[in-house]
mmCIF file of C-alpha atoms in Angstrom:
data_model
loop_
_atom_site.group_PDB
_atom_site.id
_atom_site.type_symbol
_atom_site.label_atom_id
_atom_site.label_comp_id
_atom_site.label_asym_id
_atom_site.label_seq_id
_atom_site.Cartn_x
_atom_site.Cartn_y
_atom_site.Cartn_z
ATOM 1 C CA UNK A 146 12.543 65.484 23.258
ATOM 2 C CA UNK A 147 9.255 65.010 21.597
ATOM 3 C CA UNK A 148 8.050 61.458 21.584
ATOM 4 C CA UNK A 149 8.165 59.857 18.195
ATOM 5 C CA UNK A 150 4.707 58.924 17.060
ATOM 6 C CA UNK A 151 4.343 55.316 16.044
ATOM 7 C CA UNK A 152 0.972 54.206 14.735
ATOM 8 C CA UNK A 153 -0.468 51.196 16.484
ATOM 9 C CA UNK A 154 -0.203 48.023 14.481
ATOM 10 C CA UNK A 155 -3.408 46.241 13.906
ATOM 11 C CA UNK A 156 -3.603 42.974 15.708
ATOM 12 C CA UNK A 157 -3.422 40.174 13.191
ATOM 13 C CA UNK A 158 -6.462 38.020 13.167
ATOM 14 C CA UNK A 159 -5.587 34.490 14.131
ATOM 15 C CA UNK A 160 -6.583 31.889 11.584
ATOM 16 C CA UNK A 161 -8.924 29.243 13.059
ATOM 17 C CA UNK A 162 -7.293 25.847 13.587
ATOM 18 C CA UNK A 163 -9.724 24.123 11.252
ATOM 19 C CA UNK A 164 -8.783 26.480 8.421
ATOM 20 C CA UNK A 165 -5.079 25.958 9.092
ATOM 21 C CA UNK A 166 -5.669 22.204 9.113
ATOM 22 C CA UNK A 167 -7.444 22.407 5.742
ATOM 23 C CA UNK A 168 -4.647 24.527 4.252
ATOM 24 C CA UNK A 169 -2.053 21.981 5.366
ATOM 25 C CA UNK A 170 -3.682 18.973 3.700
ATOM 26 C CA UNK A 171 -2.588 17.476 0.402
ATOM 27 C CA UNK A 172 -6.118 17.558 -0.960
ATOM 28 C CA UNK A 173 -5.270 16.147 -4.391
ATOM 29 C CA UNK A 174 -3.835 12.997 -2.798
ATOM 30 C CA UNK A 175 -6.921 12.500 -0.640
ATOM 31 C CA UNK A 176 -9.199 13.123 -3.614
ATOM 32 C CA UNK A 177 -7.407 10.483 -5.712
ATOM 33 C CA UNK A 178 -7.808 7.904 -2.905
ATOM 34 C CA UNK A 179 -11.486 8.815 -2.432
ATOM 35 C CA UNK A 180 -12.233 8.427 -6.152
ATOM 36 C CA UNK A 181 -10.648 4.960 -6.107
ATOM 37 C CA UNK A 182 -12.594 3.999 -2.975
ATOM 38 C CA UNK A 183 -15.855 5.308 -4.404
ATOM 39 C CA UNK A 184 -15.274 3.285 -7.567
ATOM 40 C CA UNK A 185 -14.530 0.194 -5.465
ATOM 41 C CA UNK A 186 -17.806 0.475 -3.537
ATOM 42 C CA UNK A 187 -19.711 1.072 -6.776
ATOM 43 C CA UNK A 188 -18.129 -1.960 -8.472
ATOM 44 C CA UNK A 189 -18.836 -4.217 -5.491
ATOM 45 C CA UNK A 190 -22.440 -3.016 -5.458
ATOM 46 C CA UNK A 191 -22.621 -3.747 -9.191
ATOM 47 C CA UNK A 192 -21.203 -7.273 -8.731
ATOM 48 C CA UNK A 193 -23.818 -7.976 -6.045
ATOM 49 C CA UNK A 194 -26.742 -6.481 -7.992
ATOM 50 C CA UNK A 195 -25.844 -8.320 -11.200
ATOM 51 C CA UNK A 196 -25.130 -11.621 -9.376
ATOM 52 C CA UNK A 197 -21.811 -11.905 -11.204
ATOM 53 C CA UNK A 198 -20.143 -13.738 -8.291
ATOM 54 C CA UNK A 199 -22.502 -15.840 -6.188
ATOM 55 C CA UNK A 200 -20.412 -15.517 -3.021
ATOM 56 C CA UNK A 201 -20.406 -11.695 -3.090
ATOM 57 C CA UNK A 202 -23.314 -10.346 -1.057
ATOM 58 C CA UNK A 203 -24.357 -6.912 0.108
ATOM 59 C CA UNK A 204 -21.971 -7.177 3.069
ATOM 60 C CA UNK A 205 -19.002 -6.743 0.723
ATOM 61 C CA UNK A 206 -19.771 -3.233 -0.481
ATOM 62 C CA UNK A 207 -20.967 -2.241 2.994
ATOM 63 C CA UNK A 208 -17.733 -3.504 4.560
ATOM 64 C CA UNK A 209 -15.726 -1.646 1.927
ATOM 65 C CA UNK A 210 -17.660 1.557 2.610
ATOM 66 C CA UNK A 211 -17.174 1.193 6.374
ATOM 67 C CA UNK A 212 -13.444 0.519 5.844
ATOM 68 C CA UNK A 213 -13.134 3.686 3.756
ATOM 69 C CA UNK A 214 -14.786 5.779 6.487
ATOM 70 C CA UNK A 215 -12.606 4.199 9.185
ATOM 71 C CA UNK A 216 -9.507 4.665 7.037
ATOM 72 C CA UNK A 217 -10.323 8.336 6.453
ATOM 73 C CA UNK A 218 -10.731 8.837 10.197
ATOM 74 C CA UNK A 219 -7.292 7.281 10.804
ATOM 75 C CA UNK A 220 -5.833 9.398 7.995
ATOM 76 C CA UNK A 221 -7.244 12.566 9.544
ATOM 77 C CA UNK A 222 -5.777 11.797 12.961
ATOM 78 C CA UNK A 223 -2.355 10.798 11.642
ATOM 79 C CA UNK A 224 -2.088 13.851 9.391
ATOM 80 C CA UNK A 225 -2.301 16.052 12.502
ATOM 81 C CA UNK A 226 0.354 14.173 14.451
ATOM 82 C CA UNK A 227 4.058 14.781 13.909
ATOM 83 C CA UNK A 228 5.578 11.819 12.076
ATOM 84 C CA UNK A 229 8.710 12.103 14.229
ATOM 85 C CA UNK A 230 6.666 11.301 17.326
ATOM 86 C CA UNK A 231 4.858 8.462 15.548
ATOM 87 C CA UNK A 232 8.138 6.862 14.426
ATOM 88 C CA UNK A 233 9.661 7.117 17.898
ATOM 89 C CA UNK A 234 6.847 4.986 19.340
ATOM 90 C CA UNK A 235 8.283 1.940 17.563
ATOM 91 C CA UNK A 236 8.594 0.054 20.871
ATOM 92 C CA UNK A 237 4.766 -0.028 21.009
ATOM 93 C CA UNK A 238 3.624 -0.888 17.493
ATOM 94 C CA UNK A 239 6.585 -3.004 16.267
ATOM 95 C CA UNK A 240 6.201 -5.767 18.934
ATOM 96 C CA UNK A 241 2.422 -5.672 18.427
ATOM 97 C CA UNK A 242 2.746 -6.152 14.648
ATOM 98 C CA UNK A 243 5.281 -8.973 15.057
ATOM 99 C CA UNK A 244 3.156 -10.638 17.733
ATOM 100 C CA UNK A 245 0.028 -10.583 15.579
ATOM 101 C CA UNK A 246 1.985 -12.042 12.657
ATOM 102 C CA UNK A 247 3.394 -14.835 14.825
ATOM 103 C CA UNK A 248 -0.147 -15.713 15.935
ATOM 104 C CA UNK A 249 -0.884 -16.846 12.367
ATOM 105 C CA UNK A 250 1.402 -19.837 13.046
ATOM 106 C CA UNK A 251 -0.856 -20.916 15.951
ATOM 107 C CA UNK A 252 -4.380 -22.311 16.077
ATOM 108 C CA UNK A 253 -5.682 -18.787 15.497
ATOM 109 C CA UNK A 254 -4.112 -18.774 12.031
ATOM 110 C CA UNK A 255 -6.636 -19.076 9.221
ATOM 111 C CA UNK A 256 -6.285 -20.195 5.607
ATOM 112 C CA UNK A 257 -8.959 -18.643 3.413
ATOM 113 C CA UNK A 258 -10.768 -20.794 0.846
ATOM 114 C CA UNK A 259 -8.723 -21.158 -2.346
ATOM 115 C CA UNK A 260 -5.616 -19.566 -0.827
ATOM 116 C CA UNK A 261 -2.152 -21.130 -0.537
ATOM 117 C CA UNK A 262 -1.138 -19.243 2.578
ATOM 118 C CA UNK A 263 -2.151 -19.173 6.234
ATOM 119 C CA UNK A 264 -1.914 -15.414 6.565
ATOM 120 C CA UNK A 265 -5.121 -14.496 8.369
ATOM 121 C CA UNK A 266 -6.189 -14.359 12.012
ATOM 122 C CA UNK A 267 -9.649 -15.640 12.876
ATOM 123 C CA UNK A 268 -10.766 -14.081 16.160
ATOM 124 C CA UNK A 269 -14.355 -15.226 15.775
ATOM 125 C CA UNK A 270 -15.962 -11.798 15.468
ATOM 126 C CA UNK A 271 -13.450 -10.602 12.879
ATOM 127 C CA UNK A 272 -10.885 -11.898 10.401
ATOM 128 C CA UNK A 273 -7.933 -9.734 9.408
ATOM 129 C CA UNK A 274 -4.485 -9.979 7.855
ATOM 130 C CA UNK A 275 -1.633 -9.076 10.270
ATOM 131 C CA UNK A 276 0.795 -8.576 7.389
ATOM 132 C CA UNK A 277 -0.975 -5.284 6.625
ATOM 133 C CA UNK A 278 -0.152 -4.063 10.139
ATOM 134 C CA UNK A 279 3.403 -5.372 9.770
ATOM 135 C CA UNK A 280 3.890 -3.409 6.515
ATOM 136 C CA UNK A 281 3.060 -0.146 8.255
ATOM 137 C CA UNK A 282 5.259 -0.960 11.249
ATOM 138 C CA UNK A 283 8.142 -1.918 8.960
ATOM 139 C CA UNK A 284 7.939 1.315 6.950
ATOM 140 C CA UNK A 285 8.000 3.391 10.142
ATOM 141 C CA UNK A 286 10.783 1.471 11.887
ATOM 142 C CA UNK A 287 12.961 1.157 8.782
ATOM 143 C CA UNK A 288 12.579 4.873 8.000
ATOM 144 C CA UNK A 289 13.657 5.679 11.565
ATOM 145 C CA UNK A 290 16.568 3.220 11.327
ATOM 146 C CA UNK A 291 17.778 4.736 8.048
ATOM 147 C CA UNK A 292 17.499 8.309 9.323
ATOM 148 C CA UNK A 293 19.628 7.481 12.351
ATOM 149 C CA UNK A 294 22.457 5.764 10.486
ATOM 150 C CA UNK A 295 22.385 7.567 7.127
ATOM 151 C CA UNK A 296 25.828 9.153 7.610
ATOM 152 C CA UNK A 297 27.397 5.767 8.420
ATOM 153 C CA UNK A 298 25.109 3.689 6.209
ATOM 154 C CA UNK A 299 27.923 2.331 4.044
ATOM 155 C CA UNK A 300 29.804 0.852 6.969
ATOM 156 C CA UNK A 301 29.513 -2.969 6.818
ATOM 157 C CA UNK A 302 28.050 -3.349 10.334
ATOM 158 C CA UNK A 303 25.266 -0.830 9.715
ATOM 159 C CA UNK A 304 24.490 -2.377 6.342
ATOM 160 C CA UNK A 305 24.303 -5.816 7.942
ATOM 161 C CA UNK A 306 21.889 -4.562 10.623
ATOM 162 C CA UNK A 307 19.726 -2.885 7.989
ATOM 163 C CA UNK A 308 19.575 -6.132 5.997
ATOM 164 C CA UNK A 309 18.571 -8.065 9.124
ATOM 165 C CA UNK A 310 15.897 -5.457 9.788
ATOM 166 C CA UNK A 311 14.463 -6.061 6.328
ATOM 167 C CA UNK A 312 14.894 -9.849 6.383
ATOM 168 C CA UNK A 313 12.883 -10.464 9.569
ATOM 169 C CA UNK A 314 9.423 -9.327 8.359
ATOM 170 C CA UNK A 315 10.039 -10.537 4.800
ATOM 171 C CA UNK A 316 11.046 -13.990 6.049
ATOM 172 C CA UNK A 317 8.060 -14.259 8.409
ATOM 173 C CA UNK A 318 5.603 -13.502 5.619
ATOM 174 C CA UNK A 319 7.360 -15.952 3.281
ATOM 175 C CA UNK A 320 7.039 -18.656 5.959
ATOM 176 C CA UNK A 321 3.284 -18.037 5.953
ATOM 177 C CA UNK A 322 3.326 -18.968 2.268
ATOM 178 C CA UNK A 323 2.246 -15.467 1.228
ATOM 179 C CA UNK A 324 4.953 -14.923 -1.377
ATOM 180 C CA UNK A 325 3.168 -11.999 -3.005
ATOM 181 C CA UNK A 326 3.219 -9.953 0.198
ATOM 182 C CA UNK A 327 6.803 -11.077 0.860
ATOM 183 C CA UNK A 328 7.788 -9.577 -2.503
ATOM 184 C CA UNK A 329 6.046 -6.328 -1.494
ATOM 185 C CA UNK A 330 8.161 -6.249 1.685
ATOM 186 C CA UNK A 331 11.304 -6.830 -0.378
ATOM 187 C CA UNK A 332 10.394 -3.976 -2.749
ATOM 188 C CA UNK A 333 9.769 -1.638 0.198
ATOM 189 C CA UNK A 334 13.116 -2.632 1.732
ATOM 190 C CA UNK A 335 15.087 -2.133 -1.490
ATOM 191 C CA UNK A 336 13.312 1.101 -2.423
ATOM 192 C CA UNK A 337 13.968 2.706 0.943
ATOM 193 C CA UNK A 338 17.541 1.389 1.097
ATOM 194 C CA UNK A 339 18.471 2.707 -2.354
ATOM 195 C CA UNK A 340 16.892 6.077 -1.546
ATOM 196 C CA UNK A 341 19.432 6.373 1.288
ATOM 197 C CA UNK A 342 22.220 6.720 -1.320
ATOM 198 C CA UNK A 343 24.074 3.527 -0.510
ATOM 199 C CA UNK A 344 27.447 2.899 -2.108
ATOM 200 C CA UNK A 345 27.588 1.472 -5.622
ATOM 201 C CA UNK A 346 29.629 -1.466 -4.327
ATOM 202 C CA UNK A 347 26.542 -2.717 -2.463
ATOM 203 C CA UNK A 348 24.357 -2.188 -5.528
ATOM 204 C CA UNK A 349 26.780 -4.164 -7.712
ATOM 205 C CA UNK A 350 27.047 -6.889 -5.056
ATOM 206 C CA UNK A 351 23.264 -7.165 -4.974
ATOM 207 C CA UNK A 352 23.019 -7.400 -8.779
ATOM 208 C CA UNK A 353 25.706 -10.093 -8.803
ATOM 209 C CA UNK A 354 23.825 -12.048 -6.109
ATOM 210 C CA UNK A 355 20.490 -12.069 -7.965
ATOM 211 C CA UNK A 356 21.189 -15.315 -9.943
ATOM 212 C CA UNK A 357 22.196 -17.093 -6.721
ATOM 213 C CA UNK A 358 19.098 -15.803 -4.924
ATOM 214 C CA UNK A 359 16.853 -16.996 -7.755
ATOM 215 C CA UNK A 360 18.403 -20.483 -7.661
ATOM 216 C CA UNK A 361 17.909 -20.712 -3.891
ATOM 217 C CA UNK A 362 14.360 -19.413 -4.201
ATOM 218 C CA UNK A 363 13.450 -21.886 -6.936
ATOM 219 C CA UNK A 364 15.019 -24.974 -5.363
ATOM 220 C CA UNK A 365 14.386 -24.468 -1.660
ATOM 221 C CA UNK A 366 11.573 -21.978 -1.054
ATOM 222 C CA UNK A 367 8.937 -22.145 -3.785
ATOM 223 C CA UNK A 368 6.361 -24.929 -3.717
ATOM 224 C CA UNK A 369 5.316 -26.940 -6.762
ATOM 225 C CA UNK A 370 2.158 -24.877 -7.291
ATOM 226 C CA UNK A 371 4.102 -21.610 -7.334
ATOM 227 C CA UNK A 372 6.650 -23.039 -9.754
ATOM 228 C CA UNK A 373 3.912 -24.182 -12.141
ATOM 229 C CA UNK A 374 2.296 -20.748 -12.024
ATOM 230 C CA UNK A 375 5.562 -19.215 -13.203
ATOM 231 C CA UNK A 376 6.215 -21.879 -15.851
ATOM 232 C CA UNK A 377 2.723 -21.558 -17.306
ATOM 233 C CA UNK A 378 3.416 -17.892 -18.067
ATOM 234 C CA UNK A 379 6.423 -18.934 -20.148
ATOM 235 C CA UNK A 380 4.605 -21.836 -21.805
ATOM 236 C CA UNK A 381 0.851 -21.062 -22.020
ATOM 237 C CA UNK A 382 -1.468 -24.027 -22.452
ATOM 238 C CA UNK A 383 0.996 -26.621 -21.117
ATOM 239 C CA UNK A 384 -0.427 -26.921 -17.581
ATOM 240 C CA UNK A 385 -2.507 -30.074 -16.981
ATOM 241 C CA UNK A 386 -4.008 -28.607 -13.770
ATOM 242 C CA UNK A 387 -5.239 -25.557 -15.711
ATOM 243 C CA UNK A 388 -3.742 -23.089 -13.255
ATOM 244 C CA UNK A 389 -3.985 -20.395 -15.911
ATOM 245 C CA UNK A 390 -7.787 -20.621 -15.987
ATOM 246 C CA UNK A 391 -8.215 -17.614 -13.681
ATOM 247 C CA UNK A 392 -5.912 -15.399 -15.725
ATOM 248 C CA UNK A 393 -7.502 -16.527 -18.989
ATOM 249 C CA UNK A 394 -10.911 -15.550 -17.623
ATOM 250 C CA UNK A 395 -9.479 -12.257 -16.440
ATOM 251 C CA UNK A 396 -8.210 -11.440 -19.925
ATOM 252 C CA UNK A 397 -11.569 -12.479 -21.371
ATOM 253 C CA UNK A 398 -13.322 -10.108 -18.972
ATOM 254 C CA UNK A 399 -11.001 -7.251 -19.947
ATOM 255 C CA UNK A 400 -11.624 -7.800 -23.661
ATOM 256 C CA UNK A 401 -15.376 -8.111 -22.998
ATOM 257 C CA UNK A 402 -15.444 -4.445 -22.006
ATOM 258 C CA UNK A 403 -14.023 -3.266 -25.352
ATOM 259 C CA UNK A 404 -13.621 0.564 -25.495
ATOM 260 C CA UNK A 405 -16.332 1.892 -23.186
ATOM 261 C CA UNK A 406 -17.398 -1.216 -21.252
ATOM 262 C CA UNK A 407 -20.688 -3.072 -20.900
ATOM 263 C CA UNK A 408 -21.789 -0.822 -18.037
ATOM 264 C CA UNK A 409 -22.245 -1.298 -14.311
ATOM 265 C CA UNK A 410 -25.772 -2.723 -14.421
ATOM 266 C CA UNK A 411 -26.034 -4.607 -17.706
ATOM 267 C CA UNK A 412 -27.383 -7.850 -16.215
ATOM 268 C CA UNK A 413 -25.770 -11.150 -15.258
ATOM 269 C CA UNK A 414 -25.459 -12.502 -18.816
ATOM 270 C CA UNK A 415 -23.423 -9.504 -19.999
ATOM 271 C CA UNK A 416 -20.437 -10.245 -17.727
ATOM 272 C CA UNK A 417 -17.627 -12.793 -17.688
ATOM 273 C CA UNK A 418 -17.254 -14.434 -14.282
ATOM 274 C CA UNK A 419 -13.708 -14.624 -12.928
ATOM 275 C CA UNK A 420 -12.605 -16.382 -9.711
ATOM 276 C CA UNK A 421 -11.784 -13.727 -7.044
ATOM 277 C CA UNK A 422 -13.211 -11.061 -9.352
ATOM 278 C CA UNK A 423 -14.082 -8.830 -6.394
ATOM 279 C CA UNK A 424 -10.635 -9.108 -4.859
ATOM 280 C CA UNK A 425 -7.374 -9.830 -6.694
ATOM 281 C CA UNK A 426 -8.991 -9.541 -10.155
ATOM 282 C CA UNK A 427 -10.974 -6.366 -9.589
ATOM 283 C CA UNK A 428 -9.016 -4.636 -12.363
ATOM 284 C CA UNK A 429 -10.592 -7.139 -14.786
ATOM 285 C CA UNK A 430 -14.024 -5.961 -13.629
ATOM 286 C CA UNK A 431 -12.944 -2.340 -14.106
ATOM 287 C CA UNK A 432 -12.103 -3.105 -17.735
ATOM 288 C CA UNK A 433 -15.242 -5.186 -18.203
ATOM 289 C CA UNK A 434 -17.662 -2.626 -16.778
ATOM 290 C CA UNK A 435 -15.932 0.597 -17.864
ATOM 291 C CA UNK A 436 -13.920 -0.576 -20.869
ATOM 292 C CA UNK A 437 -10.432 0.382 -22.007
ATOM 293 C CA UNK A 438 -11.154 4.047 -21.264
ATOM 294 C CA UNK A 439 -12.149 3.291 -17.660
ATOM 295 C CA UNK A 440 -9.206 0.935 -17.108
ATOM 296 C CA UNK A 441 -6.722 3.511 -18.386
ATOM 297 C CA UNK A 442 -8.324 6.195 -16.201
ATOM 298 C CA UNK A 443 -7.780 3.965 -13.147
ATOM 299 C CA UNK A 444 -4.159 3.310 -14.160
ATOM 300 C CA UNK A 445 -3.516 7.053 -14.557
ATOM 301 C CA UNK A 446 -5.203 7.778 -11.217
ATOM 302 C CA UNK A 447 -3.058 5.201 -9.426
ATOM 303 C CA UNK A 448 0.056 6.507 -11.215
ATOM 304 C CA UNK A 449 -0.761 10.037 -10.042
ATOM 305 C CA UNK A 450 -1.229 8.773 -6.483
ATOM 306 C CA UNK A 451 2.150 7.004 -6.514
ATOM 307 C CA UNK A 452 4.031 9.937 -8.048
ATOM 308 C CA UNK A 453 2.415 12.437 -5.674
ATOM 309 C CA UNK A 454 3.554 10.345 -2.695
ATOM 310 C CA UNK A 455 7.088 10.296 -4.124
ATOM 311 C CA UNK A 456 7.020 14.059 -4.694
ATOM 312 C CA UNK A 457 5.869 14.666 -1.116
ATOM 313 C CA UNK A 458 8.896 12.680 0.017
ATOM 314 C CA UNK A 459 11.111 14.893 -2.137
ATOM 315 C CA UNK A 460 9.773 18.058 -0.472
ATOM 316 C CA UNK A 461 9.879 16.628 3.074
ATOM 317 C CA UNK A 462 11.887 18.741 5.505
ATOM 318 C CA UNK A 463 14.187 15.899 6.603
ATOM 319 C CA UNK A 464 15.326 12.420 5.643
ATOM 320 C CA UNK A 465 12.899 10.691 8.025
ATOM 321 C CA UNK A 466 9.972 12.198 6.114
ATOM 322 C CA UNK A 467 11.634 11.351 2.807
ATOM 323 C CA UNK A 468 12.248 7.716 3.788
ATOM 324 C CA UNK A 469 8.706 7.400 5.114
ATOM 325 C CA UNK A 470 7.161 8.620 1.857
ATOM 326 C CA UNK A 471 9.536 6.452 -0.189
ATOM 327 C CA UNK A 472 8.429 3.358 1.742
ATOM 328 C CA UNK A 473 4.748 4.141 1.177
ATOM 329 C CA UNK A 474 5.427 4.808 -2.524
ATOM 330 C CA UNK A 475 7.256 1.467 -2.858
ATOM 331 C CA UNK A 476 4.335 -0.348 -1.229
ATOM 332 C CA UNK A 477 1.717 1.258 -3.497
ATOM 333 C CA UNK A 478 3.860 0.836 -6.604
ATOM 334 C CA UNK A 479 4.517 -2.862 -5.897
ATOM 335 C CA UNK A 480 0.813 -3.530 -5.331
ATOM 336 C CA UNK A 481 -0.223 -1.744 -8.526
ATOM 337 C CA UNK A 482 2.379 -3.340 -10.810
ATOM 338 C CA UNK A 483 1.976 -6.864 -9.419
ATOM 339 C CA UNK A 484 -1.830 -6.809 -9.417
ATOM 340 C CA UNK A 485 -2.281 -5.348 -12.893
ATOM 341 C CA UNK A 486 0.515 -7.589 -14.214
ATOM 342 C CA UNK A 487 -1.291 -10.596 -12.747
ATOM 343 C CA UNK A 488 -4.558 -9.647 -14.494
ATOM 344 C CA UNK A 489 -2.736 -9.017 -17.794
ATOM 345 C CA UNK A 490 -1.032 -12.428 -17.479
ATOM 346 C CA UNK A 491 2.501 -11.062 -17.409
ATOM 347 C CA UNK A 492 2.982 -11.937 -13.736
ATOM 348 C CA UNK A 493 1.968 -15.047 -11.773
ATOM 349 C CA UNK A 494 -1.124 -15.141 -9.556
ATOM 350 C CA UNK A 495 0.221 -14.193 -6.127
ATOM 351 C CA UNK A 496 -2.753 -12.632 -4.353
ATOM 352 C CA UNK A 497 -1.817 -8.953 -4.107
ATOM 353 C CA UNK A 498 -4.815 -6.538 -4.061
ATOM 354 C CA UNK A 499 -5.079 -3.332 -6.089
ATOM 355 C CA UNK A 500 -4.863 -0.328 -3.710
ATOM 356 C CA UNK A 501 -8.286 1.137 -2.774
ATOM 357 C CA UNK A 502 -9.954 -0.809 -5.631
ATOM 358 C CA UNK A 503 -9.921 -4.457 -4.517
ATOM 359 C CA UNK A 504 -12.311 -5.589 -1.795
ATOM 360 C CA UNK A 505 -10.682 -6.006 1.603
ATOM 361 C CA UNK A 506 -11.263 -4.146 4.845
ATOM 362 C CA UNK A 507 -7.813 -4.662 6.376
ATOM 363 C CA UNK A 508 -5.978 -3.668 3.199
ATOM 364 C CA UNK A 509 -8.140 -0.580 2.641
ATOM 365 C CA UNK A 510 -7.688 0.751 6.187
ATOM 366 C CA UNK A 511 -3.928 0.089 6.071
ATOM 367 C CA UNK A 512 -3.624 1.993 2.769
ATOM 368 C CA UNK A 513 -5.373 5.017 4.278
ATOM 369 C CA UNK A 514 -3.118 4.828 7.346
ATOM 370 C CA UNK A 515 -0.082 4.779 5.044
ATOM 371 C CA UNK A 516 -1.418 7.898 3.323
ATOM 372 C CA UNK A 517 -1.803 9.411 6.794
ATOM 373 C CA UNK A 518 1.971 9.049 7.260
ATOM 374 C CA UNK A 519 2.548 10.815 3.935
ATOM 375 C CA UNK A 520 0.153 13.627 4.850
ATOM 376 C CA UNK A 521 1.923 14.064 8.179
ATOM 377 C CA UNK A 522 5.224 14.504 6.325
ATOM 378 C CA UNK A 523 3.518 16.891 3.889
ATOM 379 C CA UNK A 524 1.942 19.055 6.617
ATOM 380 C CA UNK A 525 5.040 19.249 8.775
ATOM 381 C CA UNK A 526 7.281 20.126 5.840
ATOM 382 C CA UNK A 527 5.940 23.682 6.113
ATOM 383 C CA UNK A 528 5.909 25.396 9.528
ATOM 384 C CA UNK A 529 3.095 27.693 8.517
ATOM 385 C CA UNK A 530 0.849 24.709 7.836
ATOM 386 C CA UNK A 531 1.340 23.116 11.232
ATOM 387 C CA UNK A 532 -1.710 22.701 13.353
ATOM 388 C CA UNK A 533 0.204 21.607 16.428
ATOM 389 C CA UNK A 534 3.370 23.394 17.524
#
């Protein structure tokens, strides 16, 4: 028989790894984070140049810039790695995060000026906040825990173990006196737990327990200063210690910006000085320098970032990726709502920074690392986008 002629197929040209890596990135998410970081560096530079806050020197914007570069490097590495492998290394990073947090209760623990909590480690050459490392470790370990028990999640024993898992880091941070970060941990825990489709009987039990939890919190956990900060929101102008001074100045700074702001380099006399303006009250400086238009643009940018993280969780290929993205979303969402609420005087002052905007090297790097987890889930949700097989 005559041989059937088959034309030779052209050999497909292999796509370079760098191109495949670029295709697999969620570029809009990275761009949103970079815009926020760029604005943060610019605002810190403006605060230093205009001498708005005497304690803010050139080192602040330089540290923020260095933290952004370091965070991007971590993000790039983590986006390549498979999040399954990262989560399974819990026996390395979970003890490390807990150990660093426990060190804050020793002589190495540091209480920053004007703060109510001893939540920092002072190692001489560097100061950092272990709770940021603990947040990342908790999101990873809790996502892994949920993915392993999701089919039996509504059994009482598994639910009890999940609650213990969430209570340990939250309780440690509360013992430091950092109630703002403890609330962030609680939001992460609840957000991830509810995303696992727990039974309505647990949801109803939790709602019924809220009044009891609030009574316990008010009578046995909160200090007098924290109680007064809450009461002054309900009864403005009734605090003899003037604890609302910072928030009043923050609102004054926001209104000072009017529609389009006074500008970034208007001179010292054009700005309202607010305690911790560069850190917890950076949103007030956004409104002051860039006005209502600039403040709303930042809110929309942060909202896009949060919703994009949530959407990436929705399109993840498995529940581990979904839980991981949900935990990161809950962390970002809690930070945004609590910080902006604090500046607008609808929430008490609890020292929670605005993601990528507030000054803070540890917080900035940890936020980029969290985005690295999300990008890993995004990349590995599509086999064609994988760089490593």
